[in-house]
XYZ file of C-alpha atoms in Angstrom:
602
model
C -121.275 244.065 316.903
C -118.756 243.565 314.125
C -115.115 243.591 315.061
C -112.894 245.364 312.525
C -109.282 244.388 312.360
C -106.898 247.256 313.155
C -104.970 246.184 310.042
C -107.887 246.952 307.742
C -106.936 250.560 306.867
C -103.329 249.497 306.239
C -104.358 246.678 303.893
C -106.715 248.962 302.004
C -103.997 251.545 301.672
C -101.521 248.987 300.345
C -104.091 247.633 297.894
C -104.892 251.147 296.626
C -101.194 251.891 296.157
C -100.701 248.608 294.262
C -103.641 249.378 292.006
C -102.479 252.850 291.018
C -98.949 251.551 290.434
C -100.260 248.751 288.214
C -98.787 246.066 290.442
C -101.872 243.965 291.046
C -105.493 243.552 290.151
C -106.398 242.172 293.574
C -104.605 241.675 296.892
C -103.295 238.220 297.698
C -103.780 237.219 301.305
C -101.878 233.944 301.363
C -101.877 231.527 298.472
C -104.330 231.827 295.585
C -105.105 228.894 293.258
C -106.626 229.701 289.882
C -106.873 228.270 286.369
C -106.333 229.450 282.805
C -106.866 228.039 279.326
C -103.964 226.468 277.456
C -103.892 229.328 274.936
C -103.223 231.939 277.646
C -99.745 233.089 278.543
C -99.452 233.515 282.295
C -96.273 235.394 283.142
C -94.346 234.663 286.282
C -94.912 238.132 287.746
C -98.239 239.165 286.269
C -101.071 240.235 288.597
C -103.962 237.924 289.325
C -106.893 238.788 287.026
C -109.921 240.400 288.640
C -112.024 237.326 287.854
C -110.577 233.883 288.420
C -111.811 230.384 289.063
C -110.234 227.375 290.708
C -112.201 225.142 288.318
C -111.853 224.625 284.576
C -113.795 222.597 281.998
C -112.040 220.833 279.106
C -113.492 219.151 276.022
C -111.707 216.390 274.120
C -112.508 213.363 272.022
C -110.818 209.986 272.044
C -107.180 209.800 270.905
C -106.771 213.502 271.586
C -104.674 215.579 273.971
C -106.096 218.479 275.943
C -104.384 220.825 278.389
C -105.148 223.232 281.193
C -103.091 225.563 283.329
C -103.313 225.692 287.101
C -101.585 228.609 288.798
C -100.633 229.106 292.427
C -99.863 232.707 293.376
C -97.942 233.300 296.600
C -94.577 234.508 297.817
C -91.556 232.838 296.237
C -90.308 231.407 299.525
C -93.649 229.604 300.041
C -93.944 228.492 296.408
C -90.611 226.673 296.548
C -92.042 224.561 299.399
C -95.046 223.403 297.343
C -95.729 220.018 295.834
C -98.918 218.573 294.424
C -101.142 215.556 294.773
C -103.558 214.498 292.078
C -106.491 212.162 292.505
C -108.333 209.928 290.076
C -110.453 211.524 287.381
C -113.707 209.608 287.756
C -116.449 209.424 285.184
C -119.484 207.378 284.192
C -119.968 203.862 285.559
C -116.817 204.036 287.602
C -114.579 204.705 284.585
C -111.406 206.742 285.138
C -109.072 208.720 282.930
C -105.348 207.954 282.833
C -103.423 210.293 285.109
C -102.388 213.458 283.284
C -98.801 214.512 282.750
C -97.979 217.462 285.004
C -95.308 219.973 284.033
C -93.865 223.035 285.690
C -93.576 225.956 283.305
C -90.107 227.483 283.024
C -89.435 230.965 281.665
C -86.937 231.962 279.011
C -85.781 235.537 278.650
C -86.254 237.608 275.526
C -83.370 240.050 275.589
C -83.791 241.557 272.132
C -87.200 241.594 270.473
C -87.782 239.806 267.181
C -88.391 242.061 264.141
C -91.826 243.724 264.360
C -92.684 241.657 267.444
C -95.834 242.950 269.147
C -94.870 241.595 272.576
C -92.210 243.155 274.775
C -88.939 241.698 275.953
C -88.750 239.951 279.309
C -89.548 236.521 280.729
C -91.916 234.196 278.844
C -93.187 230.786 279.988
C -92.223 228.188 277.387
C -90.224 225.142 278.537
C -92.216 222.378 280.238
C -90.424 220.272 282.840
C -92.238 217.084 283.920
C -93.012 216.890 287.636
C -94.199 214.057 289.847
C -96.328 214.210 292.997
C -94.056 215.217 295.847
C -91.664 217.217 293.636
C -91.249 220.853 294.546
C -89.900 223.695 292.376
C -86.268 224.706 292.433
C -85.756 228.260 293.677
C -83.731 229.151 290.572
C -86.838 228.657 288.411
C -88.126 231.970 289.809
C -85.270 233.968 288.247
C -84.373 235.789 291.461
C -87.834 237.249 291.964
C -88.684 238.356 295.481
C -92.136 238.586 296.955
C -95.218 237.514 295.001
C -94.938 235.271 291.937
C -96.917 232.734 289.925
C -96.085 229.028 290.002
C -97.656 227.699 286.799
C -98.506 224.047 286.245
C -99.353 222.663 282.816
C -101.734 219.704 282.995
C -101.714 217.447 279.911
C -104.444 214.844 279.371
C -104.360 212.116 276.729
C -107.691 210.440 276.029
C -107.275 206.747 275.036
C -109.011 205.499 271.894
C -111.292 203.199 273.929
C -112.173 205.725 276.642
C -115.825 205.708 277.666
C -117.429 209.032 276.689
C -118.762 211.231 279.459
C -117.750 213.711 282.129
C -114.691 213.069 284.291
C -113.854 215.152 287.342
C -110.660 215.257 289.373
C -108.851 217.492 291.833
C -105.245 218.596 292.091
C -104.200 219.622 295.615
C -101.224 221.789 296.517
C -99.332 220.847 299.640
C -96.609 222.527 301.682
C -94.107 219.699 301.587
C -92.481 220.348 304.954
C -95.732 220.559 306.945
C -98.267 218.632 304.849
C -100.559 221.689 304.926
C -102.972 222.037 301.987
C -103.015 225.592 300.656
C -105.721 225.046 298.022
C -106.879 222.928 295.127
C -108.179 223.122 291.563
C -110.976 221.082 290.046
C -110.644 219.951 286.428
C -113.567 218.547 284.458
C -112.808 216.697 281.220
C -115.747 216.125 278.897
C -114.934 213.211 276.573
C -116.930 213.039 273.344
C -117.395 209.781 271.400
C -115.571 210.585 268.141
C -112.012 209.291 267.730
C -109.127 211.000 265.978
C -107.151 208.817 263.539
C -104.020 207.087 264.756
C -101.897 208.772 262.099
C -102.220 212.493 261.381
C -104.079 213.567 258.254
C -102.090 216.760 257.734
C -98.567 215.820 256.698
C -95.445 217.381 258.127
C -91.676 217.482 258.254
C -90.100 218.978 261.383
C -86.312 219.000 261.359
C -84.588 217.040 264.141
C -80.945 216.170 263.465
C -79.273 213.274 265.244
C -75.886 215.034 265.045
C -77.239 217.830 267.216
C -78.908 215.462 269.675
C -75.698 213.415 269.947
C -73.781 216.608 270.709
C -76.317 217.666 273.366
C -76.102 214.293 275.134
C -72.374 213.722 274.704
C -72.799 210.684 272.465
C -70.809 209.465 269.506
C -73.089 208.807 266.537
C -71.204 205.670 265.542
C -69.928 204.158 268.772
C -73.072 204.952 270.785
C -75.592 204.206 268.054
C -77.969 202.041 270.111
C -78.000 204.518 272.980
C -78.520 207.395 270.548
C -81.425 205.495 268.964
C -83.196 205.429 272.328
C -82.436 209.085 273.013
C -83.693 210.107 269.569
C -86.941 208.264 270.220
C -87.588 210.514 273.236
C -87.420 213.528 270.929
C -89.457 211.813 268.222
C -92.217 210.981 270.698
C -92.584 214.650 271.673
C -93.279 215.443 268.014
C -95.504 212.405 267.477
C -97.614 213.369 270.495
C -98.133 216.722 268.780
C -99.278 215.037 265.537
C -96.213 216.263 263.661
C -93.356 214.112 262.487
C -89.593 214.311 262.257
C -87.862 214.169 258.909
C -85.470 211.306 258.196
C -85.405 208.873 261.124
C -82.015 208.072 262.630
C -80.635 204.610 261.696
C -83.204 204.169 258.910
C -80.598 204.605 256.176
C -79.395 201.184 254.946
C -75.708 200.969 254.037
C -74.361 199.066 251.084
C -73.314 195.472 251.602
C -71.469 193.138 249.255
C -72.206 193.719 245.567
C -73.827 197.066 246.421
C -76.833 195.310 247.965
C -78.869 197.060 250.642
C -78.267 195.888 254.216
C -81.876 195.837 255.390
C -83.010 193.104 257.785
C -79.819 192.845 259.798
C -78.023 195.512 261.852
C -75.578 197.545 259.841
C -73.184 197.373 262.790
C -73.107 196.270 266.414
C -74.090 199.772 267.469
C -77.114 200.252 265.183
C -80.487 198.500 264.738
C -81.587 196.989 261.425
C -83.025 199.657 259.062
C -86.120 197.521 258.415
C -86.885 197.453 262.148
C -86.602 201.248 262.363
C -88.939 201.787 259.407
C -91.388 199.252 260.852
C -91.404 200.945 264.270
C -92.450 204.331 262.953
C -94.202 203.794 259.605
C -96.029 200.464 259.663
C -99.745 200.291 260.382
C -98.839 200.187 264.072
C -96.691 203.327 263.739
C -97.750 206.957 263.931
C -96.080 208.549 260.872
C -97.662 209.110 257.474
C -94.942 210.311 255.089
C -91.569 208.675 254.742
C -88.656 210.797 253.579
C -86.397 208.249 251.937
C -83.004 208.185 253.663
C -80.549 208.970 250.889
C -78.267 211.960 250.540
C -76.326 213.763 247.842
C -73.098 212.122 249.081
C -74.299 208.938 250.813
C -74.237 206.036 250.157
C -72.810 207.139 246.779
C -70.364 209.988 246.312
C -71.568 210.885 242.782
C -75.237 209.828 242.457
C -75.823 212.189 239.530
C -72.494 211.318 237.904
C -70.441 208.148 237.711
C -72.582 206.311 240.319
C -75.930 207.187 238.752
C -77.056 203.746 237.620
C -76.187 202.114 240.926
C -77.744 204.984 242.879
C -81.014 204.776 240.910
C -81.164 201.026 241.550
C -80.469 201.623 245.260
C -83.266 204.204 245.588
C -85.701 201.970 243.701
C -84.885 199.012 245.943
C -85.162 201.186 249.047
C -88.562 202.520 247.921
C -89.916 199.005 247.302
C -88.772 197.820 250.715
C -90.253 200.856 252.462
C -93.515 200.481 250.552
C -93.836 196.867 251.699
C -93.665 197.993 255.345
C -95.597 201.264 254.975
C -98.236 200.711 252.261
C -100.164 203.913 253.059
C -97.276 206.342 253.577
C -96.213 208.947 251.055
C -92.654 208.240 249.893
C -90.855 211.581 249.589
C -87.372 212.483 248.436
C -85.459 215.667 249.139
C -81.827 216.647 249.438
C -80.345 219.533 251.373
C -78.208 220.362 248.343
C -81.279 221.907 246.687
C -83.065 223.377 249.700
C -84.674 226.715 248.726
C -83.133 226.887 245.221
C -82.553 230.506 244.215
C -80.562 230.547 240.978
C -80.680 229.154 237.461
C -78.035 226.568 238.398
C -79.983 225.516 241.479
C -83.122 225.072 239.360
C -81.136 223.000 236.899
C -79.932 220.789 239.752
C -83.528 220.288 240.960
C -84.500 219.089 237.476
C -81.553 216.667 237.432
C -82.494 215.207 240.807
C -86.123 214.999 239.762
C -85.232 212.939 236.679
C -83.157 210.691 238.926
C -86.012 210.225 241.449
C -88.713 209.619 238.853
C -86.530 207.063 237.074
C -86.109 205.204 240.382
C -89.896 205.346 240.885
C -90.397 203.632 237.514
C -88.028 200.805 238.488
C -89.724 200.511 241.898
C -93.221 200.579 240.368
C -94.307 202.863 243.225
C -94.555 206.671 243.405
C -91.649 208.628 244.862
C -92.507 212.287 245.212
C -89.905 215.009 244.733
C -90.136 217.451 247.662
C -88.678 220.962 247.300
C -88.910 224.011 249.568
C -89.933 226.397 246.825
C -93.009 228.116 245.406
C -94.348 227.133 241.953
C -93.596 230.549 240.439
C -89.854 231.311 240.300
C -88.443 234.587 241.585
C -86.757 235.130 238.198
C -88.169 234.028 234.823
C -84.737 233.192 233.422
C -84.398 230.370 235.953
C -86.992 228.408 234.024
C -89.748 226.364 235.621
C -89.863 223.442 238.046
C -93.374 222.457 237.018
C -93.261 218.792 236.067
C -90.135 218.260 238.183
C -91.560 218.932 241.643
C -94.359 216.818 243.127
C -94.553 218.453 246.559
C -93.989 222.205 246.837
C -93.319 223.896 250.161
C -93.288 227.703 249.917
C -92.762 230.044 252.846
C -96.074 231.337 254.256
C -95.502 234.894 253.014
C -95.022 233.545 249.480
C -98.319 231.672 249.813
C -99.981 235.007 250.577
C -98.230 236.673 247.627
C -99.412 234.003 245.199
C -102.983 233.511 246.434
C -104.036 236.793 248.014
C -101.917 239.735 246.920
C -102.996 242.009 244.071
C -100.194 240.669 241.878
C -100.699 236.975 242.684
C -100.930 234.518 239.789
C -102.720 231.691 241.664
C -99.970 229.234 240.710
C -100.435 227.307 243.958
C -104.090 226.708 243.223
C -103.236 225.627 239.673
C -100.647 223.121 240.868
C -103.117 221.663 243.381
C -105.706 221.318 240.618
C -103.081 219.594 238.468
C -102.496 216.979 241.172
C -99.383 218.305 242.923
C -99.225 218.653 246.674
C -98.492 222.038 248.230
C -97.270 222.382 251.795
C -96.044 225.561 253.482
C -93.512 226.576 256.094
C -93.152 229.442 258.591
C -89.695 230.912 259.109
C -88.398 234.060 260.805
C -90.630 237.147 260.317
C -90.534 237.781 256.590
C -92.658 240.759 255.579
C -91.503 241.257 252.023
C -91.706 244.303 249.743
C -95.046 243.325 248.242
C -96.590 243.085 251.715
C -95.162 246.466 252.651
C -96.575 248.054 249.493
C -100.038 246.502 249.653
C -100.598 246.251 253.405
C -98.016 248.477 255.020
C -97.678 248.846 258.772
C -99.642 246.126 260.558
C -101.013 245.857 264.069
C -99.090 242.681 264.846
C -101.072 242.078 268.028
C -104.614 242.217 266.666
C -104.363 241.883 262.877
C -103.947 238.808 260.681
C -100.814 238.166 258.630
C -98.963 235.065 257.386
C -98.298 233.248 260.675
C -95.035 233.935 262.483
C -93.674 231.222 264.778
C -91.648 233.341 267.198
C -91.913 233.455 270.985
C -92.733 237.171 271.159
C -95.705 236.861 268.777
C -99.239 235.951 269.915
C -99.947 232.309 270.714
C -102.629 231.976 268.040
C -99.927 232.185 265.334
C -98.920 228.644 266.230
C -102.430 227.228 266.231
C -103.911 228.888 263.142
C -101.654 227.398 260.457
C -103.498 224.030 260.102
C -106.766 225.981 259.723
C -105.190 227.954 256.879
C -103.968 224.730 255.278
C -107.531 223.406 255.378
C -108.854 226.660 253.902
C -106.422 226.653 250.955
C -106.235 222.844 250.518
C -102.554 222.682 251.459
C -101.599 219.196 252.594
C -98.602 219.660 254.870
C -96.504 221.854 257.171
C -92.716 222.029 256.984
C -90.443 223.447 259.689
C -86.690 223.634 259.368
C -85.598 222.660 262.895
C -86.817 221.971 266.413
C -83.554 221.998 268.440
C -81.594 224.955 267.029
C -79.768 227.607 269.018
C -76.342 229.289 268.756
C -73.421 227.427 270.306
C -72.777 230.195 272.836
C -76.424 230.433 273.902
C -78.123 228.595 276.762
C -81.670 228.002 275.489
C -82.913 227.769 279.087
C -81.759 231.339 279.681
C -82.011 233.085 276.319
C -84.867 232.811 273.787
C -82.644 234.160 270.979
C -82.408 230.902 269.034
C -81.609 232.325 265.581
C -79.338 235.311 264.904
C -78.718 236.883 261.499
C -77.780 240.377 260.264
C -77.823 241.744 263.830
C -81.401 240.579 264.228
C -82.721 238.117 266.792
C -85.524 235.687 266.029
C -86.714 234.366 269.373
C -87.758 230.728 269.369
C -87.179 230.195 265.644
C -86.186 226.568 265.079
C -86.529 225.747 268.787
C -89.592 223.760 269.879
C -87.879 221.173 272.104
C -85.519 222.023 274.951
C -82.549 219.875 275.946
C -82.735 218.158 279.344
C -83.058 220.737 282.112
C -79.713 221.482 283.826
C -79.103 220.770 287.499
C -79.092 224.470 288.411
C -82.784 224.562 287.490
C -84.035 221.227 288.783
C -81.344 219.967 291.160
C -78.620 217.397 290.539
C -80.692 214.296 291.343
C -83.571 215.213 289.043
C -81.248 216.484 286.284
C -79.598 213.064 286.048
C -82.898 211.548 284.906
C -84.115 214.472 282.817
C -85.656 213.952 279.392
C -85.915 216.589 276.639
C -88.654 219.087 277.439
C -91.442 220.143 275.082
C -92.283 223.798 274.688
C -95.672 225.363 275.250
C -95.459 226.487 271.623
C -95.233 222.850 270.507
C -98.439 222.189 272.463
C -100.156 225.041 270.593
C -99.076 223.477 267.283
C -100.524 220.173 268.515
C -103.858 221.853 269.237
C -103.938 223.232 265.691
C -103.162 219.813 264.229
C -106.016 218.339 266.265
C -108.313 221.145 265.077
C -107.501 220.017 261.547
C -108.565 216.449 262.365
C -111.891 217.672 263.742
C -112.449 219.701 260.592
C -111.744 216.619 258.484
C -114.246 214.553 260.475
C -116.849 217.252 259.983
C -115.957 217.672 256.295
C -116.377 213.956 255.667
C -119.882 213.748 257.100
C -121.223 217.322 257.073
C -119.310 219.248 254.373
C -121.506 222.345 254.295
C -121.178 222.928 258.031
C -117.427 222.277 257.791
C -117.061 224.979 255.168
C -119.143 227.356 257.269
C -117.111 226.762 260.434
C -113.834 227.026 258.536
C -114.844 230.349 256.979
C -115.504 231.831 260.416
C -111.895 231.191 261.455
C -109.598 231.098 258.417
C -110.392 232.849 255.153
C -106.844 233.473 253.975
C -103.236 233.815 255.095
C -103.897 237.467 255.922
C -107.516 237.010 256.967
C -108.039 234.898 260.073
C -109.402 235.250 263.585
C -106.763 236.462 265.999
C -108.615 235.693 269.251
C -108.084 232.171 270.635
C -111.628 232.158 272.013
C -112.964 232.250 268.445
C -111.197 228.945 267.752
C -112.514 227.518 271.019
C -116.071 228.434 270.003
C -115.613 226.818 266.588
C -114.316 223.639 268.212
C -117.345 223.523 270.507
C -119.651 223.814 267.488
C -117.856 220.916 265.768
C -117.886 218.759 268.902
C -121.560 219.416 269.583
C -122.585 218.667 266.003
C -120.568 215.435 265.823
C -122.062 214.345 269.157
C -125.607 215.034 267.959
C -124.996 213.578 264.492
C -122.326 210.893 264.998
C -120.399 209.730 261.901
């Protein structure tokens, strides 16, 4: 005889009420441990899906990162008592993987939606705070929620270049810290394939990261605390480098002038700064991870009038600097840009670009090594009377909507393709949500959730926007990605509380220019942990990393199996307004590449 609990009708009634109210997909009796792919957004209060699994399979090659999400659903009071333990990930012949980095996901609030954003306002997981076994979440990270919530862990694996290929399996257990009780576990399988991604990224990049802002965040003086700031900056740089993107001009790489206007290179410029040569060597030599070196010279430093009275000395300085950098970084692109001519939009601005270009190319002749003029502009000017920059610019970086206008709109003149054929480089950059008049006329209202459009890097847009851009670069033969900033937010805004990082004309652009969070404050992680906090990466930065790694896999396939590479690429990215919007499509394409490279190794 089966005994039926007297609570059964009550539980069924509660479950039915929750279903019709849209509060849950399934009842939670105690804690529930489940997994999700890295491209999924799991909100803090979302219901558990009908189908879940406490196991997840990952695929990665050597020198690659791969991530998974593990979620524990329970009441907030129980979740704040949880910590984790993680065992070895064991594979063939007793081999093990390095322990993954484990983060807790923190939510930021979207108060006002970005223009045309397809996702609603509310809390979004984005900041990643590193956690160690035994750590438990701070109650404030649940934003005052009562009752059931999701505690989301981000698990980040890095596969070493010498890792033995094969299948590695490990378990992460969740423990009630006060009692030692295990409430569940998740099993993660990492399949390591034999190919190896290059040490330096193939797709070039420039992601803004200003030392003045970092110094302000950490309460440092740029001059007096130079050595300390150098170490702090490296923490930020490493977050970008791990994502296969690179910062712009590296702090302390700019050599001052010594006696007789000679570059101070091999010795520290001051007691508070390292030698410029050592900084360049750290990041750009064969042992470094960066592939394009933006030469550290400005419109007003180290010469006040480099295009005027100081021109001859300034040209000689840049030539000498280029030669010294080339000796340390023989394979890096040497680029030159100045903020004075960022996004030129007038006849005078175009004239200034041409003047700087003549200056740079003259220095390149003296240095006997190429220095490429980098400008954030499209090859076709907005106004004909401005004249042309063709012949003056070596590396163009138009905004993604302008790439669409030139290559894919009905009125496009294919200038980008012509410049690539002529030997110029063309990069691109996402910024804000710029749907210009030509887009409105030719395309009109767009389903921003399910349709393709020039990618928008904002928090309340679908995750695939961040991952697809390197695929589009591969499709159109663009060679780099440019992004204006990674640590930008208004002075009066707390980025841990408010996603509104860029405000203009009464519009909010959530997450624009913000990919790295400052160290988590004590109210979120406790005073003891806050004292040792590092800057925190965002989930969106991890999505960019995955796209950059996709690009590397495409390049491996292109090198050895070009026809298949073209076929795979065409299934995902056909144009800046014609790409697959479902993350699973990219996952399938990656599996095809991995399988083919495993069966037909390079």
